[in-house]
């Protein structure tokens, strides 16, 4: 029996990191670790990092610096770095920050127990391989502990698209899809533990092509398999690439009741010249036509997107094309970023846009996106939506949940518990949430 130890995990970046952190905590659970929310109590600190933009990586180094005092007071404290910064800069982390005992890349999480044991015996350990074996097969099954109504489930990982700005193909590796039966087993297990909504995750989730009983299955076919799982009420997926938006997936948005009317479909830019330089292999026009087809299948679908401004060689006219596209699409939510040079990616070598110009463009784009987001949120008032309740709100009797469209909704004097689904009429749109009342 190993002595009980405390693990503190901090997660940066995307939803896949959130999922990975859960799996790492379970894996280290087998080594006698239980999770703590207090960094002072920890016997091991793990930072699950993101490398998508420069700022994200810099945050990790400044966070690590803050652990110096803790380690001085508790020499047995082990500090680990996981995630995409670990993958991209493993050696550099070890060199730059001697506090770090362990560095583990995203494809090696199943090796954590061995690594932890070595770190305990005083070794410095680094594993940023892309191993042959499948980490999901090796990672321990989740214990039957109850959990919240909404969960992530990774079905696909990595990317072969090589957008010119993006580190993902280098940090997460080549695209891999998990087999259908494994996903179904994990989904049933989650449902048994109280989960009602599953968000299928993948860097290119709609390129999913996992092995099924009769050959490879598409994401839509996987969704239809999950549709049969009793007790699972809602299915979502993210993130999709416009070029992999297959007909059967569009069709599923029209016919699969469990599939929620929300689609995160990044376009990145509205200028064809820039899209080409980004190696996106779609145009603004083809993206707009695709959305037309999706909206024909599911007219109320809420569209979400990602944007990069100030990509190398972006002119004011190119940027204007992005604004024009946004005006046409009307996004319900969106994430917009200033281009950040990522060493080793093709765009890093190209002439950069003046940073103040890029800041100005980002502000203008965000003003437009915020306005659209507000208009769409406000347009929910008076509508009936499904809400999955997740937790009590701040006021007594109030419950907080998510609508079908992923808006935060609170209901006063609710009388429902976490995990309940209800029909709700939206009565008010507030700053970051909607207020609603139950429909009997
Ligand atoms: N600079 C800025 N934003 C980036 N993204 C990816 N790489 C970069 C980069 N180098 C954005 C894209 C992507 C989202 C996850 O992050 O918009 O869709
Ligand atoms: Fe990065 Fe492009 Fe792949 Fe998305 S599709 S992960 S942006 S390379």
mmCIF file of C-alpha atoms in Angstrom, residues 35-299:
data_model
loop_
_atom_site.group_PDB
_atom_site.id
_atom_site.type_symbol
_atom_site.label_atom_id
_atom_site.label_comp_id
_atom_site.label_asym_id
_atom_site.label_seq_id
_atom_site.Cartn_x
_atom_site.Cartn_y
_atom_site.Cartn_z
ATOM 1 C CA UNK A 35 -6.428 15.530 -5.759
ATOM 2 C CA UNK A 36 -6.170 18.711 -3.751
ATOM 3 C CA UNK A 37 -7.249 22.223 -4.641
ATOM 4 C CA UNK A 38 -4.573 23.722 -2.427
ATOM 5 C CA UNK A 39 -1.103 23.973 -3.888
ATOM 6 C CA UNK A 40 0.411 24.253 -0.364
ATOM 7 C CA UNK A 41 -0.868 20.762 0.526
ATOM 8 C CA UNK A 42 0.530 19.108 -2.580
ATOM 9 C CA UNK A 43 3.155 16.376 -2.688
ATOM 10 C CA UNK A 44 3.156 16.702 -6.432
ATOM 11 C CA UNK A 45 2.302 19.672 -8.637
ATOM 12 C CA UNK A 46 1.514 19.038 -12.266
ATOM 13 C CA UNK A 47 1.086 21.844 -14.781
ATOM 14 C CA UNK A 48 -0.796 20.668 -17.854
ATOM 15 C CA UNK A 49 0.342 23.240 -20.354
ATOM 16 C CA UNK A 50 -0.673 24.814 -23.656
ATOM 17 C CA UNK A 51 1.655 25.909 -26.425
ATOM 18 C CA UNK A 52 -0.833 27.346 -28.886
ATOM 19 C CA UNK A 53 0.311 30.956 -28.358
ATOM 20 C CA UNK A 54 3.451 32.431 -26.919
ATOM 21 C CA UNK A 55 1.746 33.917 -23.864
ATOM 22 C CA UNK A 56 0.443 30.507 -22.883
ATOM 23 C CA UNK A 57 3.999 29.108 -22.638
ATOM 24 C CA UNK A 58 5.373 32.153 -20.800
ATOM 25 C CA UNK A 59 2.680 31.757 -18.133
ATOM 26 C CA UNK A 60 4.066 28.308 -17.359
ATOM 27 C CA UNK A 61 7.562 29.607 -16.654
ATOM 28 C CA UNK A 62 6.301 32.360 -14.387
ATOM 29 C CA UNK A 63 4.055 29.887 -12.542
ATOM 30 C CA UNK A 64 6.996 27.507 -12.053
ATOM 31 C CA UNK A 65 9.079 30.339 -10.554
ATOM 32 C CA UNK A 66 6.414 30.796 -7.892
ATOM 33 C CA UNK A 67 6.912 27.232 -6.622
ATOM 34 C CA UNK A 68 10.450 27.950 -5.448
ATOM 35 C CA UNK A 69 9.429 28.771 -1.871
ATOM 36 C CA UNK A 70 7.128 25.771 -1.648
ATOM 37 C CA UNK A 71 9.880 23.439 -2.735
ATOM 38 C CA UNK A 72 12.364 24.985 -0.318
ATOM 39 C CA UNK A 73 9.901 24.372 2.533
ATOM 40 C CA UNK A 74 9.056 20.839 1.345
ATOM 41 C CA UNK A 75 12.021 19.191 -0.363
ATOM 42 C CA UNK A 76 9.963 16.076 -1.171
ATOM 43 C CA UNK A 77 7.585 18.086 -3.324
ATOM 44 C CA UNK A 78 7.738 16.915 -6.944
ATOM 45 C CA UNK A 79 6.996 19.284 -9.783
ATOM 46 C CA UNK A 80 5.947 18.053 -13.211
ATOM 47 C CA UNK A 81 5.144 19.686 -16.531
ATOM 48 C CA UNK A 82 2.743 17.955 -18.932
ATOM 49 C CA UNK A 83 0.965 19.014 -22.114
ATOM 50 C CA UNK A 84 2.102 20.746 -25.260
ATOM 51 C CA UNK A 85 4.812 22.983 -23.755
ATOM 52 C CA UNK A 86 6.315 19.814 -22.273
ATOM 53 C CA UNK A 87 6.249 18.229 -25.716
ATOM 54 C CA UNK A 88 7.701 21.225 -27.540
ATOM 55 C CA UNK A 89 10.262 22.431 -24.996
ATOM 56 C CA UNK A 90 10.947 19.496 -22.659
ATOM 57 C CA UNK A 91 14.741 19.827 -22.537
ATOM 58 C CA UNK A 92 14.512 23.601 -22.404
ATOM 59 C CA UNK A 93 12.167 23.438 -19.380
ATOM 60 C CA UNK A 94 14.550 21.171 -17.505
ATOM 61 C CA UNK A 95 17.431 23.515 -18.312
ATOM 62 C CA UNK A 96 15.630 26.758 -17.577
ATOM 63 C CA UNK A 97 13.859 25.655 -14.416
ATOM 64 C CA UNK A 98 15.836 23.241 -12.190
ATOM 65 C CA UNK A 99 12.795 22.933 -9.886
ATOM 66 C CA UNK A 100 11.158 20.642 -12.416
ATOM 67 C CA UNK A 101 11.467 16.909 -11.681
ATOM 68 C CA UNK A 102 9.335 15.474 -14.438
ATOM 69 C CA UNK A 103 8.366 16.384 -17.996
ATOM 70 C CA UNK A 104 5.730 14.333 -19.818
ATOM 71 C CA UNK A 105 4.378 14.855 -23.339
ATOM 72 C CA UNK A 106 0.697 14.293 -24.221
ATOM 73 C CA UNK A 107 1.277 10.864 -25.764
ATOM 74 C CA UNK A 108 3.067 9.421 -22.712
ATOM 75 C CA UNK A 109 0.592 9.984 -19.873
ATOM 76 C CA UNK A 110 0.154 6.257 -19.338
ATOM 77 C CA UNK A 111 3.818 6.134 -18.306
ATOM 78 C CA UNK A 112 3.272 8.598 -15.447
ATOM 79 C CA UNK A 113 3.288 6.012 -12.625
ATOM 80 C CA UNK A 114 6.772 4.778 -13.600
ATOM 81 C CA UNK A 115 7.944 8.326 -14.062
ATOM 82 C CA UNK A 116 6.566 9.394 -10.690
ATOM 83 C CA UNK A 117 8.394 6.522 -8.990
ATOM 84 C CA UNK A 118 11.662 7.550 -10.609
ATOM 85 C CA UNK A 119 11.113 11.180 -9.643
ATOM 86 C CA UNK A 120 10.448 10.067 -6.038
ATOM 87 C CA UNK A 121 13.814 8.333 -5.994
ATOM 88 C CA UNK A 122 15.477 11.585 -6.974
ATOM 89 C CA UNK A 123 15.844 11.177 -10.744
ATOM 90 C CA UNK A 124 14.930 13.823 -13.272
ATOM 91 C CA UNK A 125 12.596 12.215 -15.809
ATOM 92 C CA UNK A 126 11.603 13.322 -19.269
ATOM 93 C CA UNK A 127 9.353 11.491 -21.724
ATOM 94 C CA UNK A 128 8.248 13.261 -24.875
ATOM 95 C CA UNK A 129 8.106 10.202 -27.134
ATOM 96 C CA UNK A 130 5.346 9.406 -29.554
ATOM 97 C CA UNK A 131 5.141 5.767 -28.397
ATOM 98 C CA UNK A 132 3.887 2.934 -30.551
ATOM 99 C CA UNK A 133 1.445 1.742 -27.898
ATOM 100 C CA UNK A 134 -1.938 3.398 -27.495
ATOM 101 C CA UNK A 135 -1.989 5.464 -24.315
ATOM 102 C CA UNK A 136 -5.768 5.149 -24.019
ATOM 103 C CA UNK A 137 -5.393 1.374 -23.814
ATOM 104 C CA UNK A 138 -2.818 1.661 -21.083
ATOM 105 C CA UNK A 139 -4.479 4.395 -19.061
ATOM 106 C CA UNK A 140 -6.425 2.958 -16.143
ATOM 107 C CA UNK A 141 -10.192 2.766 -16.396
ATOM 108 C CA UNK A 142 -11.913 5.473 -14.468
ATOM 109 C CA UNK A 143 -13.043 4.401 -11.009
ATOM 110 C CA UNK A 144 -16.807 4.406 -10.496
ATOM 111 C CA UNK A 145 -16.745 7.685 -8.599
ATOM 112 C CA UNK A 146 -19.780 9.877 -9.280
ATOM 113 C CA UNK A 147 -19.254 12.943 -11.397
ATOM 114 C CA UNK A 148 -20.992 16.005 -12.780
ATOM 115 C CA UNK A 149 -23.593 15.845 -15.551
ATOM 116 C CA UNK A 150 -21.291 17.021 -18.348
ATOM 117 C CA UNK A 151 -18.061 15.339 -19.438
ATOM 118 C CA UNK A 152 -15.447 15.429 -22.170
ATOM 119 C CA UNK A 153 -14.398 12.320 -24.049
ATOM 120 C CA UNK A 154 -11.447 12.355 -26.432
ATOM 121 C CA UNK A 155 -12.245 10.409 -29.612
ATOM 122 C CA UNK A 156 -9.562 11.751 -31.924
ATOM 123 C CA UNK A 157 -6.232 13.382 -31.349
ATOM 124 C CA UNK A 158 -3.580 15.100 -33.410
ATOM 125 C CA UNK A 159 -3.760 16.802 -36.765
ATOM 126 C CA UNK A 160 -2.436 16.299 -40.289
ATOM 127 C CA UNK A 161 -3.625 19.616 -41.677
ATOM 128 C CA UNK A 162 -0.548 21.723 -40.935
ATOM 129 C CA UNK A 163 -2.107 25.160 -40.912
ATOM 130 C CA UNK A 164 0.881 27.468 -41.287
ATOM 131 C CA UNK A 165 0.449 29.090 -37.855
ATOM 132 C CA UNK A 166 -0.266 26.031 -35.741
ATOM 133 C CA UNK A 167 1.900 23.904 -33.418
ATOM 134 C CA UNK A 168 -0.679 21.172 -32.899
ATOM 135 C CA UNK A 169 0.620 18.785 -35.589
ATOM 136 C CA UNK A 170 4.016 18.958 -33.863
ATOM 137 C CA UNK A 171 2.934 18.775 -30.222
ATOM 138 C CA UNK A 172 -0.006 16.374 -30.475
ATOM 139 C CA UNK A 173 1.323 14.428 -33.416
ATOM 140 C CA UNK A 174 -0.367 12.766 -36.376
ATOM 141 C CA UNK A 175 -4.099 12.293 -36.441
ATOM 142 C CA UNK A 176 -5.333 9.198 -34.609
ATOM 143 C CA UNK A 177 -8.925 8.062 -34.016
ATOM 144 C CA UNK A 178 -9.904 5.792 -31.124
ATOM 145 C CA UNK A 179 -11.906 2.643 -31.914
ATOM 146 C CA UNK A 180 -15.691 2.874 -31.593
ATOM 147 C CA UNK A 181 -16.109 0.127 -28.959
ATOM 148 C CA UNK A 182 -13.640 1.810 -26.580
ATOM 149 C CA UNK A 183 -15.480 5.093 -26.890
ATOM 150 C CA UNK A 184 -18.830 3.433 -26.257
ATOM 151 C CA UNK A 185 -17.482 1.640 -23.187
ATOM 152 C CA UNK A 186 -16.128 4.894 -21.818
ATOM 153 C CA UNK A 187 -19.389 6.697 -22.593
ATOM 154 C CA UNK A 188 -21.493 4.037 -20.805
ATOM 155 C CA UNK A 189 -19.153 4.197 -17.848
ATOM 156 C CA UNK A 190 -19.556 7.981 -17.685
ATOM 157 C CA UNK A 191 -23.346 7.672 -17.867
ATOM 158 C CA UNK A 192 -23.329 5.152 -14.990
ATOM 159 C CA UNK A 193 -21.465 7.761 -12.972
ATOM 160 C CA UNK A 194 -24.100 10.430 -13.569
ATOM 161 C CA UNK A 195 -23.043 12.009 -16.858
ATOM 162 C CA UNK A 196 -25.905 13.164 -19.122
ATOM 163 C CA UNK A 197 -23.967 15.165 -21.705
ATOM 164 C CA UNK A 198 -20.791 14.158 -23.509
ATOM 165 C CA UNK A 199 -18.657 16.464 -25.602
ATOM 166 C CA UNK A 200 -16.578 14.442 -28.045
ATOM 167 C CA UNK A 201 -13.138 15.978 -28.337
ATOM 168 C CA UNK A 202 -10.565 16.034 -31.087
ATOM 169 C CA UNK A 203 -8.302 18.639 -32.647
ATOM 170 C CA UNK A 204 -10.005 17.654 -35.880
ATOM 171 C CA UNK A 205 -12.942 15.822 -34.431
ATOM 172 C CA UNK A 206 -14.993 15.692 -37.621
ATOM 173 C CA UNK A 207 -12.124 13.913 -39.388
ATOM 174 C CA UNK A 208 -12.857 11.027 -36.986
ATOM 175 C CA UNK A 209 -12.494 7.640 -38.664
ATOM 176 C CA UNK A 210 -12.241 5.136 -35.828
ATOM 177 C CA UNK A 211 -12.439 1.383 -36.312
ATOM 178 C CA UNK A 212 -15.937 -0.049 -35.928
ATOM 179 C CA UNK A 213 -17.250 -3.605 -36.239
ATOM 180 C CA UNK A 214 -17.625 -3.240 -40.026
ATOM 181 C CA UNK A 215 -14.702 -1.025 -40.907
ATOM 182 C CA UNK A 216 -14.008 2.602 -40.121
ATOM 183 C CA UNK A 217 -16.832 4.812 -38.933
ATOM 184 C CA UNK A 218 -17.409 8.510 -39.476
ATOM 185 C CA UNK A 219 -18.106 10.937 -36.653
ATOM 186 C CA UNK A 220 -21.794 10.928 -37.600
ATOM 187 C CA UNK A 221 -21.898 7.121 -37.373
ATOM 188 C CA UNK A 222 -20.213 7.306 -33.978
ATOM 189 C CA UNK A 223 -22.797 9.870 -32.860
ATOM 190 C CA UNK A 224 -25.612 7.532 -33.917
ATOM 191 C CA UNK A 225 -24.023 4.747 -31.852
ATOM 192 C CA UNK A 226 -23.860 7.082 -28.853
ATOM 193 C CA UNK A 227 -27.459 8.092 -29.513
ATOM 194 C CA UNK A 228 -28.416 4.525 -28.492
ATOM 195 C CA UNK A 229 -26.735 4.832 -25.080
ATOM 196 C CA UNK A 230 -29.576 4.979 -22.587
ATOM 197 C CA UNK A 231 -29.274 7.759 -20.043
ATOM 198 C CA UNK A 232 -27.068 9.854 -22.284
ATOM 199 C CA UNK A 233 -29.178 12.872 -23.217
ATOM 200 C CA UNK A 234 -26.913 15.244 -25.067
ATOM 201 C CA UNK A 235 -24.030 14.923 -27.508
ATOM 202 C CA UNK A 236 -21.679 17.685 -28.632
ATOM 203 C CA UNK A 237 -18.376 17.649 -30.485
ATOM 204 C CA UNK A 238 -15.468 20.023 -30.945
ATOM 205 C CA UNK A 239 -13.340 21.207 -32.820
ATOM 206 C CA UNK A 240 -14.289 20.798 -36.464
ATOM 207 C CA UNK A 241 -12.490 21.717 -39.667
ATOM 208 C CA UNK A 242 -14.651 23.088 -42.510
ATOM 209 C CA UNK A 243 -13.144 20.623 -44.981
ATOM 210 C CA UNK A 244 -14.198 17.598 -42.949
ATOM 211 C CA UNK A 245 -17.826 18.615 -42.535
ATOM 212 C CA UNK A 246 -19.305 15.525 -44.205
ATOM 213 C CA UNK A 247 -22.881 15.201 -45.482
ATOM 214 C CA UNK A 248 -23.827 12.585 -42.887
ATOM 215 C CA UNK A 249 -22.719 14.905 -40.079
ATOM 216 C CA UNK A 250 -24.775 17.773 -41.475
ATOM 217 C CA UNK A 251 -27.704 15.386 -41.787
ATOM 218 C CA UNK A 252 -27.258 14.254 -38.172
ATOM 219 C CA UNK A 253 -27.784 17.850 -37.081
ATOM 220 C CA UNK A 254 -31.220 17.645 -38.686
ATOM 221 C CA UNK A 255 -32.215 14.197 -37.427
ATOM 222 C CA UNK A 256 -30.351 13.242 -34.246
ATOM 223 C CA UNK A 257 -32.298 14.616 -31.269
ATOM 224 C CA UNK A 258 -29.427 14.159 -28.838
ATOM 225 C CA UNK A 259 -27.028 16.141 -31.004
ATOM 226 C CA UNK A 260 -27.105 19.730 -29.747
ATOM 227 C CA UNK A 261 -27.649 22.731 -32.066
ATOM 228 C CA UNK A 262 -24.182 24.179 -31.589
ATOM 229 C CA UNK A 263 -21.206 24.005 -33.914
ATOM 230 C CA UNK A 264 -17.697 25.307 -33.366
ATOM 231 C CA UNK A 265 -16.380 25.752 -36.884
ATOM 232 C CA UNK A 266 -13.275 27.943 -37.009
ATOM 233 C CA UNK A 267 -12.648 29.896 -40.192
ATOM 234 C CA UNK A 268 -9.574 31.843 -38.943
ATOM 235 C CA UNK A 269 -9.795 34.610 -41.581
ATOM 236 C CA UNK A 270 -12.061 35.994 -44.287
ATOM 237 C CA UNK A 271 -9.525 36.792 -46.996
ATOM 238 C CA UNK A 272 -8.856 34.032 -49.520
ATOM 239 C CA UNK A 273 -5.316 35.296 -50.001
ATOM 240 C CA UNK A 274 -4.616 34.886 -46.281
ATOM 241 C CA UNK A 275 -6.522 31.581 -46.045
ATOM 242 C CA UNK A 276 -4.291 30.251 -48.778
ATOM 243 C CA UNK A 277 -1.160 31.439 -46.979
ATOM 244 C CA UNK A 278 -2.522 29.817 -43.821
ATOM 245 C CA UNK A 279 -2.795 26.543 -45.760
ATOM 246 C CA UNK A 280 -6.455 26.307 -44.774
ATOM 247 C CA UNK A 281 -7.617 24.690 -48.043
ATOM 248 C CA UNK A 282 -11.017 26.390 -47.940
ATOM 249 C CA UNK A 283 -12.150 29.819 -49.086
ATOM 250 C CA UNK A 284 -14.433 32.356 -47.453
ATOM 251 C CA UNK A 285 -17.062 31.505 -50.051
ATOM 252 C CA UNK A 286 -16.849 27.731 -49.544
ATOM 253 C CA UNK A 287 -17.154 28.288 -45.784
ATOM 254 C CA UNK A 288 -20.254 30.451 -46.239
ATOM 255 C CA UNK A 289 -21.860 27.915 -48.599
ATOM 256 C CA UNK A 290 -21.116 25.152 -46.084
ATOM 257 C CA UNK A 291 -22.831 27.133 -43.337
ATOM 258 C CA UNK A 292 -25.839 27.574 -45.602
ATOM 259 C CA UNK A 293 -26.135 23.802 -45.891
ATOM 260 C CA UNK A 294 -25.715 23.327 -42.143
ATOM 261 C CA UNK A 295 -28.343 25.970 -41.409
ATOM 262 C CA UNK A 296 -30.714 24.397 -43.919
ATOM 263 C CA UNK A 297 -30.402 21.162 -41.894
ATOM 264 C CA UNK A 298 -30.708 22.872 -38.508
ATOM 265 C CA UNK A 299 -31.944 26.467 -38.841
#
